[in-house]
Coordinates of C-alpha atoms in Angstrom, one line a residue:
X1 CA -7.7 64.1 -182.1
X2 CA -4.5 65.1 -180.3
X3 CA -5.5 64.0 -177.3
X4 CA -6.6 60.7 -178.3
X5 CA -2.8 60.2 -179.9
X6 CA -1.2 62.0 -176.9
X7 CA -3.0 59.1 -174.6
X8 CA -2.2 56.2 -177.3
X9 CA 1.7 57.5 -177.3
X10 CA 1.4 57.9 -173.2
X11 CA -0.7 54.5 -173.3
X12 CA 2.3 53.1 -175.3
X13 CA 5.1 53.9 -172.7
X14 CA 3.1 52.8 -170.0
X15 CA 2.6 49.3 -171.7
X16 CA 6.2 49.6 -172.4
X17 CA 7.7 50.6 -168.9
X18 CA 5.2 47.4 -167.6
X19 CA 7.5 44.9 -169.8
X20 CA 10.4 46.5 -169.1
X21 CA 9.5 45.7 -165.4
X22 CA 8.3 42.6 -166.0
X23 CA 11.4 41.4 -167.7
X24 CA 13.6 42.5 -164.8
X25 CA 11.8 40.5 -162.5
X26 CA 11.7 37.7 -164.2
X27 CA 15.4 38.2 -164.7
X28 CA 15.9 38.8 -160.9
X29 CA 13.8 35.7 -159.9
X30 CA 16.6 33.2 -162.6
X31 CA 18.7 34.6 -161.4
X32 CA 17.9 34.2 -157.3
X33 CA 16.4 30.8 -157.9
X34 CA 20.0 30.2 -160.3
X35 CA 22.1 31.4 -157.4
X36 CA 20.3 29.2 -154.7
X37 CA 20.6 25.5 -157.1
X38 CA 24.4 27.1 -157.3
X39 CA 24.4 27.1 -153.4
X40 CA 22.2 24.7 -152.1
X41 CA 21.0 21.1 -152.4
X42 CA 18.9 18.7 -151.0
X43 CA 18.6 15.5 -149.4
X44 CA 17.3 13.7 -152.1
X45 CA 20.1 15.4 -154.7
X46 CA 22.9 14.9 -152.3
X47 CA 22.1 11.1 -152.2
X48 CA 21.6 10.8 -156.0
X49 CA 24.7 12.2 -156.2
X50 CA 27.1 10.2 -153.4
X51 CA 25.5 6.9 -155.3
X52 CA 26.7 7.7 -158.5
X53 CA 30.2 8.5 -157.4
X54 CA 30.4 12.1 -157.8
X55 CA 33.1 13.6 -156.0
X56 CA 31.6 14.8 -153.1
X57 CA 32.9 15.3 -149.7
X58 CA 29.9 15.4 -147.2
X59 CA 31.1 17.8 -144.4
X60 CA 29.4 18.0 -140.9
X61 CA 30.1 21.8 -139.3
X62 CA 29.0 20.4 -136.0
X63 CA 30.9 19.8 -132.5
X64 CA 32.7 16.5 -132.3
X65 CA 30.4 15.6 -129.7
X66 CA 27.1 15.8 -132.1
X67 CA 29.2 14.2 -135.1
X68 CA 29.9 11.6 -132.6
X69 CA 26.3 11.2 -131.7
X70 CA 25.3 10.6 -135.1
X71 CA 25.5 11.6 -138.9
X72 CA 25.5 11.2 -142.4
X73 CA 27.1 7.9 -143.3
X74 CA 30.4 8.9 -145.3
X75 CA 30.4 12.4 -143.6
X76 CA 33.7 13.7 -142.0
X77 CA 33.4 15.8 -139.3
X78 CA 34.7 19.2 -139.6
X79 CA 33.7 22.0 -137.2
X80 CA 33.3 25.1 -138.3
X81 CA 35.0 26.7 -136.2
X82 CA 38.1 24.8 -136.9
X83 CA 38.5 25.7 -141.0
X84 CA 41.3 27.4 -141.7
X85 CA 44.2 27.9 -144.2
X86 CA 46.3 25.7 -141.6
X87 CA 43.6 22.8 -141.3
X88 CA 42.2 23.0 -145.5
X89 CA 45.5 22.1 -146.5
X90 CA 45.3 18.6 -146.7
X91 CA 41.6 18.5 -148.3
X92 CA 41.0 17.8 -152.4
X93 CA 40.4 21.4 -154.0
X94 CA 38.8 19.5 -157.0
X95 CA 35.9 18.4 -155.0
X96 CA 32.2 19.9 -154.1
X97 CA 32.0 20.1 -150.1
X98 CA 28.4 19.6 -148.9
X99 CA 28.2 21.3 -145.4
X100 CA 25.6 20.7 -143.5
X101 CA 24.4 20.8 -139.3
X102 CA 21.3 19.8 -137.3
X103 CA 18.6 21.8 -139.6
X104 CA 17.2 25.1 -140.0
X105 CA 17.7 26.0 -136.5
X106 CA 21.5 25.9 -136.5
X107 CA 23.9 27.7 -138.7
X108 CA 26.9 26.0 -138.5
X109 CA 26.4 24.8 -141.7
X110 CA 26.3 28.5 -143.0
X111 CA 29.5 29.6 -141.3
X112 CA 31.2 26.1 -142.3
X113 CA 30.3 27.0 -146.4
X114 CA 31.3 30.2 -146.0
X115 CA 34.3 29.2 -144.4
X116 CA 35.3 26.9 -147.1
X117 CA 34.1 29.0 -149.8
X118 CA 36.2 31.7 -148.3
X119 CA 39.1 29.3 -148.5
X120 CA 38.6 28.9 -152.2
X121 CA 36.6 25.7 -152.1
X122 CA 33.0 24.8 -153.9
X123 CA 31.2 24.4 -151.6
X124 CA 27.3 23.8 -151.3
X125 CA 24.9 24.3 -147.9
X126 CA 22.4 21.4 -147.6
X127 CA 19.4 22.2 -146.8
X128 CA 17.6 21.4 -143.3
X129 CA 20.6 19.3 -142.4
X130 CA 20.7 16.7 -140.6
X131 CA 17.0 16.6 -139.8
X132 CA 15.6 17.1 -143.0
X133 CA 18.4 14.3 -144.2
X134 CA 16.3 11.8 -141.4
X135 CA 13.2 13.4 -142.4
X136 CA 13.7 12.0 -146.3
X137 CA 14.3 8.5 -144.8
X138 CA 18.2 8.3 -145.4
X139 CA 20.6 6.4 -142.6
X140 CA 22.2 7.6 -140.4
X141 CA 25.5 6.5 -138.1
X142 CA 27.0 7.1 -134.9
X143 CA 30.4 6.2 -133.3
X144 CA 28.4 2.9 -132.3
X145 CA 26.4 1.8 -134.5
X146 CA 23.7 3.1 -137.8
X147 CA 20.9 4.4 -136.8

């Protein structure tokens, strides 16, 4: 009889040490999926958004050269390696910055968000850039002419 209670108590903190696990994960997976809606958006977002007048500043990290080339319509161009205290100063503090580059195999979007974001800015990253922005069917423009 005592070992059938010792395995039903032992049983018991098993069971309870699973949900006790359980619950942390889930907690850890809000809270990463949480932190990446607070850091990241999307094409599709970042459009809904510009058309209903948010205030949203659409930042591309890239070289002048590539802004030049073409990008998101509205988008200033802002290379990352060019934020500063000196060069933020002008820029609305009350707005979200959308940073983005060529896709997921540049990271000049990363460097320019944490730039910003360093500089005291919201700023989101938006995800697969530039490509993923054509990908979705959205214009784009160039110095010459939309694309």
């Amino acid at each position: 009889m005592a070992q059938v209670l010792w395995r039903g108590w032992n049983q018991f903190f098993l069971d309870r040490n699973f949900f006790e696990r359980k619950f942390f994960i889930m907690e850890s997976q809000i809270k990463h999926y949480g932190d990446k809606l607070e850091h990241e958006t999307d094409s599709w977002d970042l459009k809904t958004a510009l058309e209903k007048g948010e205030r949203i500043v659409v930042v591309d990290a890239r070289s002048p050269e590539s802004f030049q080339k073409e990008h998101i319509p509205s988008a200033i161009n802002f290379p990352h390696r060019t934020m500063n205290e000196e060069s933020t100063r002008h820029l609305d503090r009350s707005a979200l910055y959308v940073v983005y580059c060529d896709g997921i195999g540049c990271n000049a979007s990363t460097k320019g968000a944490f730039n910003l974001a360093r500089l005291g800015f919201r700023v989101k990253e938006l995800m697969g850039g530039l490509d993923w922005w054509k990908r979705d069917g959205y214009k784009t423009e160039s110095s010459t002419s939309p694309h």
